[in-house]
Short mmCIF file of C-alpha atoms in Angstrom, two decimals:
data_model
loop_
_atom_site.label_atom_id
_atom_site.label_comp_id
_atom_site.label_asym_id
_atom_site.label_seq_id
_atom_site.Cartn_x
_atom_site.Cartn_y
_atom_site.Cartn_z
CA UNK A 28 -0.20 -0.31 -0.12
CA UNK A 29 1.30 3.42 -0.74
CA UNK A 30 2.79 5.63 2.20
CA UNK A 31 0.06 7.72 3.89
CA UNK A 32 2.71 10.45 4.92
CA UNK A 33 1.99 13.95 3.39
CA UNK A 34 4.94 15.71 1.63
CA UNK A 35 5.60 19.09 2.76
CA UNK A 36 4.82 21.72 -0.05
CA UNK A 37 3.83 25.19 -0.89
CA UNK A 38 0.32 25.78 -2.08
CA UNK A 39 1.85 26.67 -5.36
CA UNK A 40 3.70 23.59 -5.27
CA UNK A 41 0.52 21.77 -4.56
CA UNK A 42 -1.37 23.53 -7.33
CA UNK A 43 1.31 22.07 -9.87
CA UNK A 44 1.37 18.58 -8.44
CA UNK A 45 -1.65 16.59 -8.06
CA UNK A 46 -0.69 13.15 -6.94
CA UNK A 47 -1.69 9.92 -5.37
CA UNK A 48 -3.90 6.98 -4.51
CA UNK A 49 -6.18 7.72 -7.22
CA UNK A 50 -6.37 10.83 -9.28
CA UNK A 51 -5.16 9.50 -12.65
CA UNK A 52 -2.36 12.36 -13.91
CA UNK A 53 -1.91 12.56 -17.56
CA UNK A 54 1.62 12.74 -18.92
CA UNK A 55 1.08 12.47 -22.63
CA UNK A 56 0.15 15.10 -24.94
CA UNK A 57 -1.63 14.12 -27.91
CA UNK A 58 -3.49 15.76 -30.91
CA UNK A 59 -7.35 15.71 -30.66
CA UNK A 60 -10.14 17.39 -32.70
CA UNK A 61 -11.51 16.67 -35.92
CA UNK A 62 -12.49 20.22 -36.78
CA UNK A 63 -8.82 21.73 -36.42
CA UNK A 64 -8.20 21.17 -40.23
CA UNK A 65 -11.62 22.66 -40.94
CA UNK A 66 -10.30 25.95 -39.27
CA UNK A 67 -7.05 25.98 -40.86
CA UNK A 68 -3.53 26.19 -39.32
CA UNK A 69 -0.70 28.60 -39.69
CA UNK A 70 1.27 26.51 -42.19
CA UNK A 71 4.54 25.38 -40.53
CA UNK A 72 7.81 23.92 -42.22
CA UNK A 73 8.28 20.66 -41.59
CA UNK A 74 12.14 21.30 -40.77
CA UNK A 75 11.09 23.91 -38.41
CA UNK A 76 13.22 23.09 -35.27
CA UNK A 77 11.52 25.57 -33.09
CA UNK A 78 10.31 24.30 -29.87
CA UNK A 79 6.46 24.09 -29.86
CA UNK A 80 4.53 23.57 -26.81
CA UNK A 81 0.70 22.52 -26.11
CA UNK A 82 -1.41 25.52 -25.03
CA UNK A 83 -5.35 26.02 -24.73
CA UNK A 84 -6.82 29.36 -25.84
CA UNK A 85 -10.02 30.64 -24.46
CA UNK A 86 -11.64 33.71 -25.65
CA UNK A 87 -13.14 36.05 -23.17
CA UNK A 88 -16.50 36.37 -25.15
CA UNK A 89 -18.32 33.63 -27.27
CA UNK A 90 -16.62 33.65 -30.80
CA UNK A 91 -17.35 31.69 -33.76
CA UNK A 92 -15.38 29.93 -36.29
CA UNK A 93 -14.94 32.94 -38.65
CA UNK A 94 -13.22 35.08 -35.91
CA UNK A 95 -11.34 31.90 -34.91
CA UNK A 96 -9.85 31.25 -38.71
CA UNK A 97 -9.19 34.91 -39.08
CA UNK A 98 -7.26 34.97 -35.88
CA UNK A 99 -5.02 31.62 -36.85
CA UNK A 100 -4.47 33.14 -40.37
CA UNK A 101 -3.26 36.12 -39.07
CA UNK A 102 -0.53 34.74 -36.66
CA UNK A 103 3.17 34.38 -37.60
CA UNK A 104 3.87 31.72 -40.38
CA UNK A 105 4.80 28.59 -38.80
CA UNK A 106 3.86 29.40 -35.39
CA UNK A 107 0.63 27.91 -34.58
CA UNK A 108 -1.12 24.49 -35.41
CA UNK A 109 -4.62 23.59 -33.88
CA UNK A 110 -5.06 20.37 -32.17
CA UNK A 111 -8.56 20.86 -30.96
CA UNK A 112 -11.29 23.49 -31.50
CA UNK A 113 -14.04 23.87 -29.08
CA UNK A 114 -17.56 24.89 -29.58
CA UNK A 115 -19.33 25.28 -26.38
CA UNK A 116 -16.90 25.44 -23.95
CA UNK A 117 -14.05 28.17 -23.18
CA UNK A 118 -16.19 30.58 -25.70
CA UNK A 119 -15.26 28.52 -28.77
CA UNK A 120 -11.68 28.59 -28.05
CA UNK A 121 -9.09 26.01 -29.14
CA UNK A 122 -6.15 23.86 -28.16
CA UNK A 123 -2.77 24.58 -30.52
CA UNK A 124 1.07 23.54 -30.61
CA UNK A 125 2.73 27.20 -30.30
CA UNK A 126 6.11 28.23 -31.24
CA UNK A 127 7.58 31.43 -28.78
CA UNK A 128 6.53 33.55 -31.69
CA UNK A 129 2.98 32.15 -31.88
CA UNK A 130 2.50 32.55 -27.88
CA UNK A 131 3.61 35.95 -27.92
CA UNK A 132 1.25 36.76 -30.95
CA UNK A 133 -1.73 35.22 -28.93
CA UNK A 134 -0.88 36.98 -25.79
CA UNK A 135 -0.89 40.25 -27.63
CA UNK A 136 -4.48 39.71 -28.67
CA UNK A 137 -7.43 41.44 -26.71
CA UNK A 138 -9.92 39.22 -25.51
CA UNK A 139 -7.55 36.20 -25.80
CA UNK A 140 -6.23 34.35 -22.91
CA UNK A 141 -3.54 31.46 -23.21
CA UNK A 142 -3.25 28.55 -20.58
CA UNK A 143 -0.22 25.61 -20.79
CA UNK A 144 -2.04 22.29 -21.29
CA UNK A 145 -1.90 20.24 -18.25
CA UNK A 146 -1.94 16.59 -16.90
CA UNK A 147 -5.00 14.79 -15.49
CA UNK A 148 -5.43 11.41 -14.03
CA UNK A 149 -8.53 9.25 -13.24
CA UNK A 150 -8.28 7.31 -10.19
CA UNK A 151 -6.97 4.17 -9.91
CA UNK A 152 -7.87 1.56 -6.68
CA UNK A 153 -5.85 2.50 -3.62
CA UNK A 154 -2.69 0.59 -3.68
CA UNK A 155 -2.18 0.48 -7.38
CA UNK A 156 0.59 1.89 -9.49
CA UNK A 157 0.32 5.90 -10.03
CA UNK A 158 0.76 4.91 -13.70
CA UNK A 159 0.70 1.62 -15.31
CA UNK A 160 3.01 2.10 -18.51
CA UNK A 161 2.11 -0.95 -20.59
CA UNK A 162 -0.44 -3.30 -21.63
CA UNK A 163 1.13 -6.43 -19.42
CA UNK A 164 1.96 -4.73 -16.61
CA UNK A 165 -1.75 -2.89 -16.76
CA UNK A 166 -2.98 -6.54 -17.19
CA UNK A 167 -0.73 -7.79 -14.31
CA UNK A 168 -1.96 -4.97 -12.08
CA UNK A 169 -5.44 -5.37 -12.79
CA UNK A 170 -5.17 -9.09 -11.79
CA UNK A 171 -3.70 -8.20 -8.51
CA UNK A 172 -6.34 -5.69 -7.62
CA UNK A 173 -8.78 -6.76 -4.60
CA UNK A 174 -11.95 -7.33 -5.90
CA UNK A 175 -15.40 -8.89 -4.68
CA UNK A 176 -16.29 -12.54 -5.48
CA UNK A 177 -17.72 -13.01 -8.59
CA UNK A 178 -21.37 -13.35 -8.54
CA UNK A 179 -22.85 -15.87 -11.04
CA UNK A 180 -26.31 -14.72 -10.57
CA UNK A 181 -28.26 -12.08 -8.55
CA UNK A 182 -30.62 -13.97 -6.44
CA UNK A 183 -31.71 -13.32 -2.79
CA UNK A 184 -29.66 -15.94 -1.98
CA UNK A 185 -26.36 -14.75 -3.09
CA UNK A 186 -26.26 -11.16 -3.48
CA UNK A 187 -25.29 -8.65 -0.79
CA UNK A 188 -26.01 -5.05 -1.64
CA UNK A 189 -22.53 -2.95 -1.82
CA UNK A 190 -22.42 -1.13 1.58
CA UNK A 191 -21.89 2.29 -0.23
CA UNK A 192 -25.63 2.12 -1.36
CA UNK A 193 -26.91 0.47 1.95
CA UNK A 194 -25.11 3.74 3.72
CA UNK A 195 -27.01 6.37 1.61
CA UNK A 196 -30.66 5.28 2.08
CA UNK A 197 -30.82 5.99 5.66
CA UNK A 198 -29.54 8.77 7.73
CA UNK A 199 -28.20 6.88 10.82
CA UNK A 200 -26.29 3.58 11.07
CA UNK A 201 -26.16 0.63 11.59
CA UNK A 202 -26.50 -0.73 8.07
CA UNK A 203 -29.31 -3.09 7.33
CA UNK A 204 -28.39 -4.82 4.24
CA UNK A 205 -31.08 -2.92 2.03
CA UNK A 206 -30.94 -0.08 -0.72
CA UNK A 207 -34.56 1.13 -0.48
CA UNK A 208 -34.51 3.75 -3.66
CA UNK A 209 -37.59 5.38 -4.83
CA UNK A 210 -38.93 4.35 -8.11
CA UNK A 211 -38.17 7.10 -10.48
CA UNK A 212 -38.53 7.54 -14.50
CA UNK A 213 -34.44 7.54 -14.59
CA UNK A 214 -34.22 6.48 -18.32
CA UNK A 215 -35.36 9.91 -19.14
CA UNK A 216 -32.15 10.80 -17.48
CA UNK A 217 -28.78 10.95 -19.29
CA UNK A 218 -25.44 10.35 -17.44
CA UNK A 219 -22.26 11.40 -19.30
CA UNK A 220 -19.19 9.22 -17.75
CA UNK A 221 -16.20 11.57 -18.45
CA UNK A 222 -13.42 8.72 -17.74
CA UNK A 223 -11.63 5.82 -19.31
CA UNK A 224 -14.46 4.72 -21.31
CA UNK A 225 -17.29 2.08 -20.44
CA UNK A 226 -17.25 -1.82 -20.93
CA UNK A 227 -20.63 -1.78 -22.42
CA UNK A 228 -21.43 -5.66 -22.43
CA UNK A 229 -21.03 -5.97 -18.52
CA UNK A 230 -24.10 -7.50 -17.38
CA UNK A 231 -24.80 -4.64 -14.67
CA UNK A 232 -24.50 -1.92 -17.53
CA UNK A 233 -26.01 -3.61 -20.76
CA UNK A 234 -29.57 -2.65 -20.01
CA UNK A 235 -28.87 1.06 -19.48
CA UNK A 236 -25.89 1.90 -21.54
CA UNK A 237 -26.88 3.62 -24.66
CA UNK A 238 -26.72 1.22 -27.76
CA UNK A 239 -25.73 3.88 -30.26
CA UNK A 240 -22.24 4.45 -31.15
CA UNK A 241 -22.97 8.08 -31.50
CA UNK A 242 -23.85 8.08 -27.81
CA UNK A 243 -20.34 7.56 -26.98
CA UNK A 244 -17.18 9.85 -27.39
CA UNK A 245 -13.40 9.45 -27.21
CA UNK A 246 -10.46 11.57 -27.89
CA UNK A 247 -8.67 8.33 -29.03
CA UNK A 248 -8.99 6.09 -31.83
CA UNK A 249 -10.66 3.02 -30.19
CA UNK A 250 -11.11 1.12 -33.49
CA UNK A 251 -14.38 -0.29 -34.11
CA UNK A 252 -16.26 0.79 -30.85
CA UNK A 253 -16.06 4.10 -29.53
CA UNK A 254 -14.86 4.50 -25.88
CA UNK A 255 -13.56 1.02 -24.89
CA UNK A 256 -12.58 0.74 -21.49
CA UNK A 257 -9.40 -1.03 -21.20
CA UNK A 258 -8.49 0.23 -17.58
CA UNK A 259 -11.73 -0.46 -15.72
CA UNK A 260 -11.89 2.84 -14.04
CA UNK A 261 -14.60 4.28 -15.73
CA UNK A 262 -16.63 1.25 -16.14
CA UNK A 263 -16.56 1.27 -12.13
CA UNK A 264 -17.82 4.50 -11.95
CA UNK A 265 -20.56 4.01 -14.41
CA UNK A 266 -21.91 0.81 -12.04
CA UNK A 267 -22.17 2.87 -9.21
CA UNK A 268 -24.15 5.35 -11.04
CA UNK A 269 -26.41 3.26 -12.80
CA UNK A 270 -25.39 -0.59 -12.59
CA UNK A 271 -28.60 -2.97 -12.28
CA UNK A 272 -27.59 -4.40 -8.59
CA UNK A 273 -24.51 -1.98 -7.84
CA UNK A 274 -25.90 1.19 -8.97
CA UNK A 275 -27.58 4.26 -7.17
CA UNK A 276 -29.90 5.02 -10.11
CA UNK A 277 -30.31 1.56 -12.11
CA UNK A 278 -32.11 2.53 -15.73
CA UNK A 279 -30.30 5.91 -16.12
CA UNK A 280 -29.10 6.54 -19.83
CA UNK A 281 -25.27 5.97 -19.57
CA UNK A 282 -22.75 7.71 -21.92
CA UNK A 283 -19.31 6.86 -22.13
CA UNK A 284 -16.96 10.10 -22.72
CA UNK A 285 -13.44 8.80 -22.77
CA UNK A 286 -10.91 11.36 -22.08
CA UNK A 287 -8.15 9.22 -20.41
CA UNK A 288 -6.37 6.61 -22.27
CA UNK A 289 -5.42 3.24 -21.83
CA UNK A 290 -2.58 3.85 -19.48
CA UNK A 291 -5.35 5.79 -17.32
CA UNK A 292 -3.89 9.54 -18.27
CA UNK A 293 -5.19 12.33 -20.27
CA UNK A 294 -4.65 16.07 -20.78
CA UNK A 295 -6.65 19.06 -19.86
CA UNK A 296 -7.26 19.66 -23.84
CA UNK A 297 -8.83 16.31 -23.94
CA UNK A 298 -11.02 16.93 -20.91
CA UNK A 299 -11.99 19.98 -22.24
CA UNK A 300 -12.77 18.01 -25.58
CA UNK A 301 -15.04 15.55 -23.73
CA UNK A 302 -16.93 18.32 -21.88
CA UNK A 303 -17.57 20.19 -25.20
CA UNK A 304 -18.93 17.16 -26.72
CA UNK A 305 -21.26 16.61 -24.00
CA UNK A 306 -23.21 19.68 -24.91
CA UNK A 307 -23.27 18.92 -28.56
CA UNK A 308 -24.71 15.73 -27.96
CA UNK A 309 -27.28 17.12 -25.87
CA UNK A 310 -27.93 19.65 -28.70
CA UNK A 311 -28.32 16.84 -30.78
CA UNK A 312 -30.52 14.80 -29.06
CA UNK A 313 -32.71 17.98 -28.74
CA UNK A 314 -32.77 18.35 -32.26
CA UNK A 315 -34.02 14.75 -32.87
CA UNK A 316 -36.45 14.41 -30.17
CA UNK A 317 -37.70 18.23 -29.59
CA UNK A 318 -36.87 17.96 -25.95
CA UNK A 319 -33.59 18.49 -24.05
CA UNK A 320 -33.31 15.77 -21.83
CA UNK A 321 -32.17 16.13 -17.91
CA UNK A 322 -28.45 15.35 -17.84
CA UNK A 323 -25.67 14.90 -15.10
CA UNK A 324 -21.85 14.72 -15.93
CA UNK A 325 -19.76 12.76 -13.75
CA UNK A 326 -15.96 13.35 -13.81
CA UNK A 327 -13.91 11.19 -11.30
CA UNK A 328 -10.52 12.73 -12.49
CA UNK A 329 -8.29 15.76 -11.92
CA UNK A 330 -4.95 17.09 -12.08
CA UNK A 331 -3.43 20.48 -10.96
CA UNK A 332 -5.09 23.67 -10.90
CA UNK A 333 -6.48 24.95 -14.20
CA UNK A 334 -8.62 28.00 -14.52
CA UNK A 335 -9.77 26.91 -17.85
CA UNK A 336 -10.84 23.28 -16.94
CA UNK A 337 -12.98 25.11 -14.32
CA UNK A 338 -14.22 27.61 -16.75
CA UNK A 339 -15.35 24.49 -18.71
CA UNK A 340 -17.16 23.13 -15.58
CA UNK A 341 -18.97 26.45 -15.55
CA UNK A 342 -20.00 26.30 -19.10
CA UNK A 343 -21.77 22.89 -18.64
CA UNK A 344 -23.30 24.42 -15.38
CA UNK A 345 -24.54 27.45 -17.22
CA UNK A 346 -25.91 25.07 -20.06
CA UNK A 347 -28.25 23.09 -17.09
CA UNK A 348 -25.88 20.05 -16.73
CA UNK A 349 -24.86 19.44 -13.19
CA UNK A 350 -21.08 18.46 -13.11
CA UNK A 351 -20.06 16.09 -10.23
CA UNK A 352 -16.30 15.84 -9.39
CA UNK A 353 -13.94 13.79 -7.44
CA UNK A 354 -12.28 15.85 -4.67
CA UNK A 355 -8.83 14.14 -5.05
CA UNK A 356 -6.89 11.77 -2.91
CA UNK A 357 -3.88 13.64 -1.48
CA UNK A 358 -5.61 13.85 2.13
CA UNK A 359 -5.16 17.87 1.31
CA UNK A 360 -6.97 20.90 0.32
CA UNK A 361 -9.13 20.09 -2.70
CA UNK A 362 -8.86 23.76 -3.65
CA UNK A 363 -5.29 23.00 -5.15
CA UNK A 364 -6.74 21.02 -8.04
CA UNK A 365 -8.97 21.05 -11.23
CA UNK A 366 -12.05 20.45 -11.47
CA UNK A 367 -12.25 19.91 -7.76
CA UNK A 368 -11.89 23.56 -7.09
CA UNK A 369 -14.52 24.75 -9.51
CA UNK A 370 -17.13 27.06 -7.63
CA UNK A 371 -19.71 25.32 -10.08
CA UNK A 372 -18.94 21.96 -9.55
CA UNK A 373 -20.27 19.43 -6.97
CA UNK A 374 -17.12 18.49 -5.36
CA UNK A 375 -17.04 14.89 -3.70
CA UNK A 376 -14.92 13.68 -0.66
CA UNK A 377 -14.60 10.23 0.45
CA UNK A 378 -16.35 8.34 3.36
CA UNK A 379 -15.56 4.94 4.90
CA UNK A 380 -17.15 2.68 7.46
CA UNK A 381 -14.88 2.18 10.35
CA UNK A 382 -14.18 -0.80 12.23
CA UNK A 383 -15.85 0.66 15.15
CA UNK A 384 -19.04 1.04 13.20
CA UNK A 385 -19.09 4.96 12.75
CA UNK A 386 -18.47 6.85 9.47
CA UNK A 387 -15.13 8.47 8.80
CA UNK A 388 -13.60 10.24 6.06
CA UNK A 389 -11.38 7.93 4.06
CA UNK A 390 -7.62 8.43 5.00
CA UNK A 391 -6.80 9.39 1.63
CA UNK A 392 -9.59 12.12 0.70
CA UNK A 393 -9.16 15.67 0.15
CA UNK A 394 -11.32 17.97 2.18
CA UNK A 395 -11.66 21.82 2.54
CA UNK A 396 -14.04 24.86 1.40
CA UNK A 397 -13.93 23.62 -2.08
CA UNK A 398 -15.65 20.01 -0.98
CA UNK A 399 -19.41 20.04 -1.18
CA UNK A 400 -20.09 16.90 0.54
CA UNK A 401 -18.73 13.28 1.38
CA UNK A 402 -20.46 9.98 -0.20
CA UNK A 403 -19.27 6.20 0.23
CA UNK A 404 -15.69 5.83 -1.52
CA UNK A 405 -13.68 2.93 0.42
CA UNK A 406 -14.13 -0.23 -0.70
CA UNK A 407 -16.80 0.25 -3.18
CA UNK A 408 -17.99 -3.08 -5.35
CA UNK A 409 -19.15 -2.15 -8.76
CA UNK A 410 -18.65 -3.56 -12.46
CA UNK A 411 -15.40 -5.00 -13.69
CA UNK A 412 -13.93 -5.53 -17.20
CA UNK A 413 -12.32 -8.96 -17.08
CA UNK A 414 -15.61 -10.53 -18.19
CA UNK A 415 -19.61 -9.43 -18.23
CA UNK A 416 -19.92 -10.60 -14.49
CA UNK A 417 -16.96 -9.33 -13.05
CA UNK A 418 -17.39 -7.41 -9.70
CA UNK A 419 -14.39 -5.24 -8.62
CA UNK A 420 -13.81 -3.49 -5.38
CA UNK A 421 -12.00 0.09 -5.67
CA UNK A 422 -11.36 2.99 -3.22
CA UNK A 423 -10.94 6.53 -3.83
CA UNK A 424 -12.68 9.68 -4.30
CA UNK A 425 -13.49 8.42 -7.99
CA UNK A 426 -15.89 5.69 -6.03
CA UNK A 427 -17.55 8.59 -4.10
CA UNK A 428 -18.13 10.82 -7.06
CA UNK A 429 -20.63 8.38 -8.95
CA UNK A 430 -22.85 7.79 -5.76
CA UNK A 431 -23.35 11.68 -6.13
CA UNK A 432 -24.04 11.38 -9.67
CA UNK A 433 -26.13 8.84 -9.10
CA UNK A 434 -28.46 10.90 -6.60
CA UNK A 435 -28.37 13.82 -9.25
CA UNK A 436 -29.88 11.70 -11.69
CA UNK A 437 -32.81 10.67 -9.15
CA UNK A 438 -33.01 14.27 -8.50
CA UNK A 439 -33.53 15.14 -12.19
CA UNK A 440 -36.03 12.26 -12.86
CA UNK A 441 -38.17 13.65 -10.20
CA UNK A 442 -38.03 17.20 -11.18
CA UNK A 443 -36.34 17.44 -14.64
CA UNK A 444 -36.61 21.26 -14.75
CA UNK A 445 -34.01 21.53 -11.85
CA UNK A 446 -31.07 23.83 -12.54
CA UNK A 447 -27.36 22.97 -11.20
CA UNK A 448 -27.79 25.26 -8.47
CA UNK A 449 -31.02 23.78 -7.17
CA UNK A 450 -29.68 20.38 -7.56
CA UNK A 451 -26.85 21.56 -5.40
CA UNK A 452 -29.33 22.76 -3.02
CA UNK A 453 -31.27 19.71 -2.71
CA UNK A 454 -28.45 17.63 -2.36
CA UNK A 455 -27.30 19.44 0.84
CA UNK A 456 -30.97 19.62 1.96
CA UNK A 457 -31.46 16.16 2.05
CA UNK A 458 -27.84 15.23 3.18
CA UNK A 459 -27.30 14.03 6.94
CA UNK A 460 -24.84 16.69 8.73
CA UNK A 461 -22.31 15.87 11.39
CA UNK A 462 -22.26 12.23 11.58
CA UNK A 463 -18.58 11.65 10.43
CA UNK A 464 -15.49 11.26 12.58
CA UNK A 465 -12.13 12.46 11.80
CA UNK A 466 -10.84 9.11 13.11
CA UNK A 467 -9.12 8.47 9.69
CA UNK A 468 -9.19 11.16 7.17
CA UNK A 469 -10.05 15.12 7.68
CA UNK A 470 -13.80 15.78 7.47
CA UNK A 471 -14.50 19.24 6.19
CA UNK A 472 -17.48 19.64 5.84
CA UNK A 473 -19.27 17.15 7.55
CA UNK A 474 -22.12 16.59 5.24
CA UNK A 475 -22.90 12.89 4.06
CA UNK A 476 -24.78 11.99 1.02
CA UNK A 477 -28.36 10.86 1.07
CA UNK A 478 -30.52 9.27 -1.73
CA UNK A 479 -33.83 9.87 -2.79
CA UNK A 480 -35.16 6.82 -0.69
CA UNK A 481 -38.30 5.21 -0.78
CA UNK A 482 -40.49 6.10 2.19
CA UNK A 483 -40.39 3.99 5.08
CA UNK A 484 -43.44 1.63 5.75
CA UNK A 485 -45.75 2.87 8.47
CA UNK A 486 -45.14 1.47 11.62
CA UNK A 487 -47.74 -1.34 12.41
CA UNK A 488 -50.18 -0.15 14.90
CA UNK A 489 -50.00 -0.87 18.51
CA UNK A 490 -51.54 -4.05 19.74
CA UNK A 491 -54.65 -3.74 21.41
CA UNK A 492 -54.49 -4.06 25.16
CA UNK A 493 -55.11 -7.20 26.68
CA UNK A 494 -58.50 -7.76 27.97
CA UNK A 495 -59.17 -7.72 31.76
CA UNK A 496 -59.03 -10.75 33.59
CA UNK A 497 -62.15 -12.45 34.43
CA UNK A 498 -63.67 -11.80 37.68
CA UNK A 499 -62.84 -14.03 40.46
CA UNK A 500 -65.76 -16.67 41.22
#
């Protein structure tokens, strides 16, 4: 198991270094975005030896492709090559490889802001390697993961409810072995899992995951099928959101948005592209059906602080999509990372069930003023990827995040017109306050998720009083 000691670091250092236990940090820089060539690029010589670096460009006000193309065409020759173009987020900005001259040019333009691309990482199970570099190493690491026993059938005699579900349907302990969720029209709600992809043939997911390839997205070339999960992280999160037996909201429409690669890493450029696609797909669904469906985005990933990733969260929030994110697993202030530090995110810390039978903060969880609430995140059972019935046990704020996304789906099924701000208010109103202890990890704020549970059956009426004894003879 990894060391739990916390390195001494400045706030700036922490903002530049998101580590540990589960928040997948992306080290690869890759080219994404089909629209880049349509916009044009500043022609560069193949022999140009000047150093290029990847940057993300945001416009201060909403800009169309015409302005974007004009800006690119006016840049110094060979200084700028677009890799991704955004439609909805960052006011229609783009990502590009820039020479120093290209960077200087963009910084001189009014209404244009530039940020270096950054690395992000999804949450591996506690105890696994931070980065798994090769296919064989990934397989070996996966085979070594702790997991629940496979369950060949989900009969009442063999199935045990994951403790996280059991915990969120009752404000008080002890657990009772039940998850009594209110029956709701969850198939009307769309959940976008921005992660490593989804194993769509898993028995837990196949009835809820969207069947059309157009309902899934990847920044990578996955071959015949879009957003294939070869890591297991996204599948596990999807199972907790909407799995048939392990999910908070069974029946919700699941979309795979693959922004993290088969080594579990990605970039801010790719994450923003995935968030941009969410709004594109919702626009398409509205055009096809005449109705814009209620939707939630779940992001069990993070990296160093990025104003632009936080801005993209705000763009989804302003478009009516609540964004649920993992707080991080550094046992540190969640405000140091993104998207956890976004004011418009629903940021989730991780809780655990202590051996003494009380709720505690998980030892790894991030905390602080940027955290909205906590949810079960230690030793969570959900869908695996080795076969269609595998159940895997993972830990991290990545596992807490989809519990909250599932409850958001419940709230939207109950009231489809809720705004993201109203969703957050309802989450906090139904959460239980003050029950977690600081026995392992820091608990700040002391707010624990509660699902939209079915009402408890009324207590049986009291037994009638016993008749008086017969009189003595």
